[in-house]
Coordinates of C-alpha atoms and ligand atoms in Angstrom, one line a residue:
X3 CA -22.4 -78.8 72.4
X4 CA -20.4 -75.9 73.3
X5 CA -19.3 -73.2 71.0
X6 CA -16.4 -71.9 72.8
X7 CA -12.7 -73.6 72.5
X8 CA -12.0 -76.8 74.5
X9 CA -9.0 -77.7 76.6
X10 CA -7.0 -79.2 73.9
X11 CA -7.4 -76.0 71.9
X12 CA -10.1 -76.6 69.5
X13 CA -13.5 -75.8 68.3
X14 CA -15.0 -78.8 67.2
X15 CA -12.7 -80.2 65.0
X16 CA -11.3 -77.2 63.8
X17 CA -8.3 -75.2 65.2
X18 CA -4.6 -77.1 67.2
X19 CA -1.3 -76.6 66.4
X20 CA 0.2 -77.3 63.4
X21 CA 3.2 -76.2 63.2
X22 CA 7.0 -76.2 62.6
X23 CA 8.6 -78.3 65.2
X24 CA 11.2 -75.3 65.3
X25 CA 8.4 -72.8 66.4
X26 CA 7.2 -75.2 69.2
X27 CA 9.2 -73.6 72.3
X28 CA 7.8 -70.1 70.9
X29 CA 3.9 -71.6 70.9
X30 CA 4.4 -73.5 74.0
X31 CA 5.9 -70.7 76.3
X32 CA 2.3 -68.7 75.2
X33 CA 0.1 -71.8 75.8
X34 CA 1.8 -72.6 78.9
X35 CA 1.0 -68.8 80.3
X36 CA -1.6 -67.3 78.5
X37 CA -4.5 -67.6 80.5
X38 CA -2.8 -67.5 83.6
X39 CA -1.0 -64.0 82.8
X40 CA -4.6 -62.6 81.6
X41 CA -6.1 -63.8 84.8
X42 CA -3.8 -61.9 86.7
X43 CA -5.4 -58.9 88.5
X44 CA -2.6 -56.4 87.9
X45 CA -3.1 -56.9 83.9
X46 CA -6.8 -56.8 83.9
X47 CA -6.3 -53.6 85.6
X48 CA -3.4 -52.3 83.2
X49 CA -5.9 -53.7 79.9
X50 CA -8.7 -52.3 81.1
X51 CA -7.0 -48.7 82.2
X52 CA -5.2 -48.1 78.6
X53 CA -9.0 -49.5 76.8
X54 CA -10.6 -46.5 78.7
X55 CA -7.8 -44.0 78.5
X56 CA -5.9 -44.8 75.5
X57 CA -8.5 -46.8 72.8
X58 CA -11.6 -44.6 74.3
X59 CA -13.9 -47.1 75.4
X60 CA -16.5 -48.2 76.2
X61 CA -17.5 -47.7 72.6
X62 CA -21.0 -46.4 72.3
X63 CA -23.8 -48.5 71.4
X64 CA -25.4 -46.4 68.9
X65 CA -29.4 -46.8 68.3
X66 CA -29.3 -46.1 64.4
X67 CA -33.2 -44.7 63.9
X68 CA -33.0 -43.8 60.2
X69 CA -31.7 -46.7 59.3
X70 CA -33.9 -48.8 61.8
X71 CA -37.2 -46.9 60.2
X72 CA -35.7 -48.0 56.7
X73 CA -35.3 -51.5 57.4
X74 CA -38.2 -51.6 59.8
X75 CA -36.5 -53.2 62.6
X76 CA -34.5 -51.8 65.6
X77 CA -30.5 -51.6 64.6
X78 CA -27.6 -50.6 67.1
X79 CA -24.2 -50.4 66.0
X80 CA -21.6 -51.0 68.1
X81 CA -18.9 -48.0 67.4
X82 CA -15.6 -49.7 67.1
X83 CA -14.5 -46.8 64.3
X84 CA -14.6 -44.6 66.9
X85 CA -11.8 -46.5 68.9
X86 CA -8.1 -44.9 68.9
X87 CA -6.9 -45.9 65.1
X88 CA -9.7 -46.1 63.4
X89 CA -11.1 -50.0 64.1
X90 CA -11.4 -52.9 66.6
X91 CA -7.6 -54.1 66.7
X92 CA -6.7 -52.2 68.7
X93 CA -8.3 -54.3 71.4
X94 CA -6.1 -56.9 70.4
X95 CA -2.7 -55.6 69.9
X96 CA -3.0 -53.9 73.2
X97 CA -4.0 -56.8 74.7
X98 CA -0.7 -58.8 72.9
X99 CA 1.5 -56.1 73.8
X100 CA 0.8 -56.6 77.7
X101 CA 1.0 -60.2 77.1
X102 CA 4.6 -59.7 75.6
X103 CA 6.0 -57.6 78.2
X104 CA 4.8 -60.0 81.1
X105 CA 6.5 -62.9 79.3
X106 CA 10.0 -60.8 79.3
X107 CA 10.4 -60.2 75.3
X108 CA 11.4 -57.0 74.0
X109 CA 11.0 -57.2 70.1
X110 CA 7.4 -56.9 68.8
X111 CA 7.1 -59.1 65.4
X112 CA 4.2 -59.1 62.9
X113 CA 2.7 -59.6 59.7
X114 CA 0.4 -57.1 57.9
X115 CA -2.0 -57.8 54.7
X116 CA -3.7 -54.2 54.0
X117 CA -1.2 -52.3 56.5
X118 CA -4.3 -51.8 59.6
X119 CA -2.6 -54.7 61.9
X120 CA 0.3 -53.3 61.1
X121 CA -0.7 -49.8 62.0
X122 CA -2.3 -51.2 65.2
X123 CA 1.2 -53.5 66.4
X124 CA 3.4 -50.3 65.6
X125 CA 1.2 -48.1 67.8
X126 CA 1.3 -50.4 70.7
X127 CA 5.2 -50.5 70.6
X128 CA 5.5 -47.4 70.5
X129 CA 3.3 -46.6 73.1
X130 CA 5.8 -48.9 75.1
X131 CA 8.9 -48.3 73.5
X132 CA 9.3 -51.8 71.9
X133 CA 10.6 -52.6 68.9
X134 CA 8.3 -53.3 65.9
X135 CA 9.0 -54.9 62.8
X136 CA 6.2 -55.3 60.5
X137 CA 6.6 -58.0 57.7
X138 CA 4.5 -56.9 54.4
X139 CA 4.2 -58.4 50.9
X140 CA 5.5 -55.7 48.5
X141 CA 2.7 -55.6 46.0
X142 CA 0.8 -55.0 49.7
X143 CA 3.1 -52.0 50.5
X144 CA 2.5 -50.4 46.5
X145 CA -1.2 -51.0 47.1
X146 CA -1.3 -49.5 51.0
X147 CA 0.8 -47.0 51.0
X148 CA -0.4 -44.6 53.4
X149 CA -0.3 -47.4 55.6
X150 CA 3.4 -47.9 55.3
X151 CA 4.0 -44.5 55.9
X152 CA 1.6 -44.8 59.1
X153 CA 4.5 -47.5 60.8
X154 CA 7.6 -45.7 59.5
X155 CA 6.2 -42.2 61.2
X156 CA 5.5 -44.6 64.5
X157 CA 8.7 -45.7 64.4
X158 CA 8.3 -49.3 62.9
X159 CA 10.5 -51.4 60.3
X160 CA 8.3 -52.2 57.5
X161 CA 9.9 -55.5 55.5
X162 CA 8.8 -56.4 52.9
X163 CA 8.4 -59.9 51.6
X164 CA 9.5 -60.9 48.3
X165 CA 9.1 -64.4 47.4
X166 CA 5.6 -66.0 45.9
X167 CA 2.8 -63.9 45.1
X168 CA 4.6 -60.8 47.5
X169 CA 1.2 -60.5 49.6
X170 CA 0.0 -61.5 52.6
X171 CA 1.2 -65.1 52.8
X172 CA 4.5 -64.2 52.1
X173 CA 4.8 -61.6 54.6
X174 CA 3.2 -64.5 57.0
X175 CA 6.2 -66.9 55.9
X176 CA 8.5 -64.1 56.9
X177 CA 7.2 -63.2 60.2
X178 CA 7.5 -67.1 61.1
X179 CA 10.7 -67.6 60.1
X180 CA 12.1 -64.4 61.8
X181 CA 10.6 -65.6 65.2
X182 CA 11.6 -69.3 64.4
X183 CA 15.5 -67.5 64.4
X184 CA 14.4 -65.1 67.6
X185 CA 13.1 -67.8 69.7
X186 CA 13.5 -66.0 73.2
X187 CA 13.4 -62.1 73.1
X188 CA 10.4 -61.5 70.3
X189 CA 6.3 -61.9 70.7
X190 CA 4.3 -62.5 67.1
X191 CA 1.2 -60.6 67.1
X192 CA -1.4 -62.2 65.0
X193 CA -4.1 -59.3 63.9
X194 CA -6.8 -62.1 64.0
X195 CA -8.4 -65.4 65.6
X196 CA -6.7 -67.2 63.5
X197 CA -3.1 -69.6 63.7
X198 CA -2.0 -72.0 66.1
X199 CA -3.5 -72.6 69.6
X200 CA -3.7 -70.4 71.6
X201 CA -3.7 -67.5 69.2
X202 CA -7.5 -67.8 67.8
X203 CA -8.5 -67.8 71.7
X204 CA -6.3 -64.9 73.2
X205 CA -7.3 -63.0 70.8
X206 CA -11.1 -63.7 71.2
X207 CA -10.6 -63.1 74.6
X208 CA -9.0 -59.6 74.2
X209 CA -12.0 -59.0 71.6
X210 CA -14.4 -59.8 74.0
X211 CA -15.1 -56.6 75.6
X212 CA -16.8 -56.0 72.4
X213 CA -19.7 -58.3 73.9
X214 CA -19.2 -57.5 77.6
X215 CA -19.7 -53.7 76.3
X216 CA -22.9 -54.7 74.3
X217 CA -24.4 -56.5 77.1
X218 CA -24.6 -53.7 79.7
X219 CA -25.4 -51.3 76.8
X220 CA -28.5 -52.8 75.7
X221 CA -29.3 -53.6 79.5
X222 CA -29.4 -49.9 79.8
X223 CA -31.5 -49.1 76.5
X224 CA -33.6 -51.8 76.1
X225 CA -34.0 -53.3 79.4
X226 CA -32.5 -56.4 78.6
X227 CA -29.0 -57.4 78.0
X228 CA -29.3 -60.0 74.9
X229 CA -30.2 -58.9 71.4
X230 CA -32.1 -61.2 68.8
X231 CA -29.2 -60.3 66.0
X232 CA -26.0 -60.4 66.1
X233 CA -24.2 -59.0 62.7
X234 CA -20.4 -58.8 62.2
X235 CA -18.5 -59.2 58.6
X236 CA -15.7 -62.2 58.6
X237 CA -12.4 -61.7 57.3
X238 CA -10.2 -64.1 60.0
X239 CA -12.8 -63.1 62.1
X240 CA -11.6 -61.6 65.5
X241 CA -14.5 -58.1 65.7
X242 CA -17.2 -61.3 64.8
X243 CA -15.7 -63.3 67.6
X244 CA -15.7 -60.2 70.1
X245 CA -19.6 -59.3 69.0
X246 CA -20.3 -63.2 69.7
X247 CA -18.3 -64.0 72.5
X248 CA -20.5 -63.3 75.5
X249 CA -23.3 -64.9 73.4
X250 CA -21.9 -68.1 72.2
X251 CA -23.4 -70.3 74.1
X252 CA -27.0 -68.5 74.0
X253 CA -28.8 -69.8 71.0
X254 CA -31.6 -67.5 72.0
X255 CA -29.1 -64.9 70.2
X256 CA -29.0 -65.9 66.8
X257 CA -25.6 -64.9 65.3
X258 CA -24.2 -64.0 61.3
X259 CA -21.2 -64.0 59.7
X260 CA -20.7 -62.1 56.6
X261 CA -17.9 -62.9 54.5
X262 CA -17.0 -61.4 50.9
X263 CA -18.3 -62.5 47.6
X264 CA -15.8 -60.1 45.9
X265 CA -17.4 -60.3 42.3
X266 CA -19.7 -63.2 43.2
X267 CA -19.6 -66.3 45.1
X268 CA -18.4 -68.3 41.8
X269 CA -16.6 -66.1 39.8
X270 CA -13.7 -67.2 40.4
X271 CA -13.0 -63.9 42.6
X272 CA -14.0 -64.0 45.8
X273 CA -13.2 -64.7 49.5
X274 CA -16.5 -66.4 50.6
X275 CA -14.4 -69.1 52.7
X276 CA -17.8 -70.8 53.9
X277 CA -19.5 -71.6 50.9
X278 CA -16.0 -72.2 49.3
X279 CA -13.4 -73.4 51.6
X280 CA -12.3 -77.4 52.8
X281 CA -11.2 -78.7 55.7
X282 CA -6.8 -77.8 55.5
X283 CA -4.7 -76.2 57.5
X284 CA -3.8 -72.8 57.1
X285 CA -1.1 -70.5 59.4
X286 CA -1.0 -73.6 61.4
X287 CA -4.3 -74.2 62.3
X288 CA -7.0 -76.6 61.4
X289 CA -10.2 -74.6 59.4
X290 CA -11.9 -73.8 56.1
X291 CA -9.9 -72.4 53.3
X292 CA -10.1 -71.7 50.0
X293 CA -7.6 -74.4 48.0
X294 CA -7.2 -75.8 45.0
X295 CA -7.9 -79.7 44.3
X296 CA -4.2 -80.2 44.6
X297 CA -4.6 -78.7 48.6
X298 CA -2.6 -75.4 47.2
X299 CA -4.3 -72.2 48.7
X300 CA -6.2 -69.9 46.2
X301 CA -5.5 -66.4 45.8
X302 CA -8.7 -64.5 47.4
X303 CA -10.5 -61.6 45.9
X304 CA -12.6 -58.8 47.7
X305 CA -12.6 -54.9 47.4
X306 CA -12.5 -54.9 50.8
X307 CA -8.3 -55.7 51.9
X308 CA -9.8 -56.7 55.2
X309 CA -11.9 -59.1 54.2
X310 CA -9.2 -60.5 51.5
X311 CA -8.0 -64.1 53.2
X312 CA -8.8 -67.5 52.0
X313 CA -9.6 -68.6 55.5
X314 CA -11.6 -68.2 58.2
X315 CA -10.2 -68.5 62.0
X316 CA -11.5 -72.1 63.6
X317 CA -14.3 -70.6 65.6
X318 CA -15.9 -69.8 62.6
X319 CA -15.3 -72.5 60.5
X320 CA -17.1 -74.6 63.6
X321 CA -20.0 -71.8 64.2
X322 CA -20.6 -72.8 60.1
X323 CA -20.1 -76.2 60.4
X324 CA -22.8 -76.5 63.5
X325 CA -25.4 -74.1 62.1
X326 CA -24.3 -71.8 65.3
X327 CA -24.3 -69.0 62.6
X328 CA -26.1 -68.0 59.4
X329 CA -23.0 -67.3 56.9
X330 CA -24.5 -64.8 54.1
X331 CA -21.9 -63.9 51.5
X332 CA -21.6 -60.0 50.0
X333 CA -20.8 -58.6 46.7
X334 CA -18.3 -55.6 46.7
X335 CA -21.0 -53.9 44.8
X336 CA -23.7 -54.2 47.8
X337 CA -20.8 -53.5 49.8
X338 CA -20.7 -50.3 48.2
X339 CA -24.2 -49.4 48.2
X340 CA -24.4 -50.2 51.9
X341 CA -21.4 -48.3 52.4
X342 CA -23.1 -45.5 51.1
X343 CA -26.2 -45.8 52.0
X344 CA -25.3 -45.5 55.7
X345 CA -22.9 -42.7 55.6
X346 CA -26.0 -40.8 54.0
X347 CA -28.7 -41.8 56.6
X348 CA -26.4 -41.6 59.4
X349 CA -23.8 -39.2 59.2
X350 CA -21.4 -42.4 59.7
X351 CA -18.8 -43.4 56.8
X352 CA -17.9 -46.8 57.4
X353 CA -14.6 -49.0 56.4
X354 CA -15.7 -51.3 53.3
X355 CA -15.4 -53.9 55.4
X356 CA -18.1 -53.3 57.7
X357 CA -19.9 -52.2 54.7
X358 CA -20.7 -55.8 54.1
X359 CA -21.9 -56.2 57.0
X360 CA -24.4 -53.2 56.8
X361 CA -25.8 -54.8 53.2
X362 CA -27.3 -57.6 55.3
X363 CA -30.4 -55.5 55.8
X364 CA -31.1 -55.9 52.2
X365 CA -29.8 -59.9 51.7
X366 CA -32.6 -60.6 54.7
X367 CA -35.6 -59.3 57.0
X368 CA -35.9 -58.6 59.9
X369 CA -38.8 -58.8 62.9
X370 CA -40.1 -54.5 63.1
X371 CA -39.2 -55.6 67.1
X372 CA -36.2 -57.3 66.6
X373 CA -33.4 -55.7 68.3
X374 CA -30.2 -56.5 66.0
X375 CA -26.9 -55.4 67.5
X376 CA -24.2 -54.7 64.0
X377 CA -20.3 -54.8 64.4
X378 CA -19.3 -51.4 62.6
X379 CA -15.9 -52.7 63.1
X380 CA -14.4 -49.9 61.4
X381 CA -13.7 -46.1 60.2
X382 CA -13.9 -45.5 56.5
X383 CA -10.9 -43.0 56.3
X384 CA -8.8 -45.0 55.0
X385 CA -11.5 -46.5 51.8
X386 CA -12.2 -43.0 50.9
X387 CA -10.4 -43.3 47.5
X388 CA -11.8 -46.6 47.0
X389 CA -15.5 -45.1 47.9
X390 CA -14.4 -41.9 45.4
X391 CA -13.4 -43.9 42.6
X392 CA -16.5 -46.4 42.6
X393 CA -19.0 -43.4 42.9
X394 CA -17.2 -40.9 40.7
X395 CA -17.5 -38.4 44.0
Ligands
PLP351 C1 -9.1 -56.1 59.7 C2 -10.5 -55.6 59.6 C3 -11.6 -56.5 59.5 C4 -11.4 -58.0 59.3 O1 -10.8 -58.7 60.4 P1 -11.5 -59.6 61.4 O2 -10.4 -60.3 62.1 O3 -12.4 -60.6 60.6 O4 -12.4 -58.8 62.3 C5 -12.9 -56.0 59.6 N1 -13.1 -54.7 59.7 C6 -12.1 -53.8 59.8 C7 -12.5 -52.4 59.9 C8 -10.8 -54.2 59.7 O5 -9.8 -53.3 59.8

């Protein structure tokens, strides 16, 4: 069994290409290229030169002692909030933008739920003078918007979808159909491992320093490069495929996904896609997502806007489908308290999202010599009204 894509572009049975025949050429032309373009040694070099000088990596790999001496096991967190923006995306959307200019297109196209892929597409075109337009749902842009004014300051067109329930979806439909009409000149960038083939693997792939990072990190702390843990929340799940990557196909390291049980698993508001979701297909990939009976997708719930999709990319729906990973779902409230709870023993304020990931040490116990790695896939700037309001700070 391998956990990694095949050559037909899935994982398992989940992932392919379904898709509009009119977006074909577009998907194609990226299949055709992709791996060949990121093998080539002048744009590892360019990738790995603006990761180091621009992003800030390596990130550290941060041994976290109060909290290990709480939780009476040995934690590291992998610092992705410290990266250039505030989060792991950036990884990505670099990664995309190098991609774009090597296939000759000079309009930058993408779609943004909470505003942070968004953020991350409109920094990279400006950092290489492409244009950017950003397609968000309007109730989105009400909700986020310090995140709209983010793009317009970095030069971006922020459009904002209108039909349906005017959130993320929508602004999906949009982006589509704008690169459906813009065949030649324009690049999509997907924030996630998620849509067609080869979208969920490129980005992995970009994500994937994560894991290379980890490896010579804890080589150099611990003596050896593999952890027993390792812990990343799930929203499409691109910093959990980064954190996994170079572990995959190691079952030695056992790997978990948290997703988010917004108000619980079964209240009827939640985005726990594992315990919830069938088999459909979802921004034109096969995977687990949350739908009605009728095959109509369900509106997601979780504090966390990150974390707010009613799918889960195809690696992940085949890591839960296998047993590869142990899926553990999270309230916002122990999201909250684990938010909390770390900025307090650490000095480290974490995006809500990660948050869920940190209230795993209290959902399940650990070995006292365990050495868990954590994904702290993000800075918690941007939650701090959300984290004010909840606590009454
Ligand atoms: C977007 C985001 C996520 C969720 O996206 P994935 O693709 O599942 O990683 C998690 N954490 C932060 C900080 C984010 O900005």
């Amino acid at each position: 069994m391998t956990y990694n894509i095949n050559e037909k572009g899935y994982y398992g049975e989940f992932g392919g290409a379904f898709i509009p025949e009119m977006l074909y050429p577009n998907v194609e032309e990226l299949r055709q290229k992709y791996l060949k373009v990121m093998a080539e040694p002048d744009f590892q070099k360019e990738f790995k030169a603006l990761l180091k000088d621009y992003v800030g990596r390596p990130s550290p790999l941060y041994f976290a002692k109060r909290l290990s001496e709480k939780y009476n096991t040995k934690i590291y967190l992998k610092r992705e909030d410290l990266n250039h923006t505030g989060a792991h995306k950036i990884n990505n959307t670099i990664g995309q933008i190098l991609m774009a200019q090597r296939l000759g297109k000079k309009r930058i196209i993408a779609e943004t739920g909470a505003g942070q892929h968004g953020v991350a597409t409109a920094t990279v075109c400006a950092l290489m003078g492409l244009e950017c337009i950003v397609y968000m749902g309007e109730i989105d842009m009400a909700r986020q918007a310090p995140n709209v004014a983010r793009m317009n300051m970095l030069g971006a067109t922020v459009v904002p979808a209108t039909s349906g329930s005017k959130t993320l979806k929508d602004a999906t439909n949009e982006a589509i159909r704008d690169w459906i009409n813009n065949p030649v000149d324009t690049h999509y960038i997907i924030g996630s491992v998620v849509g067609p083939h080869p979208y969920p693997d490129m980005v992995a792939r970009f994500q994937a320093i994560v894991s290379e990072e980890i490896k010579w990190q804890l080589q150099e702390h611990e003596g050896s490069p593999n952890p027993d843990y390792v812990i990343a929340c799930v929203g499409g799940g691109s910093n959990a495929a980064g954190a996994y990557y170079h572990f995959l196909e190691d079952t030695n390291v056992k790997l978990i996904a948290v997703e988010a049980a917004g108000k619980g698993v079964h209240s009827g508001e939640s985005a726990a896609t594992s315990v919830l979701g069938k088999i459909g297909i979802i921004h034109g990939s096969k995977t687990l997502l949350m739908q009605t009976t009728d095959g109509q997708i369900t509106e997601p719930y979780s504090i966390s806007a990150g974390l707010d999709y009613p799918g889960v990319g195809p690696m992940h729906a085949h890591l839960y489908q296998s047993g590869r990973a142990e899926f553990i779902a999270i309230t916002d409230n122990e999201a909250m308290e684990a938010g909390l709870e770390l900025s307090q023993l650490e000095g480290i304020i974490p995006a809500i999202e990660t948050a869920h990931a940190l209230a795993v040490f209290k959902a399940k116990s650990f070995q006292p010599d365990d050495i868990v790695v954590l994904s702290l896939s993000g800075r918690g700037d941007k939650d701090l009204s959300t984290y004010s309001d909840y606590f009454n700070l």
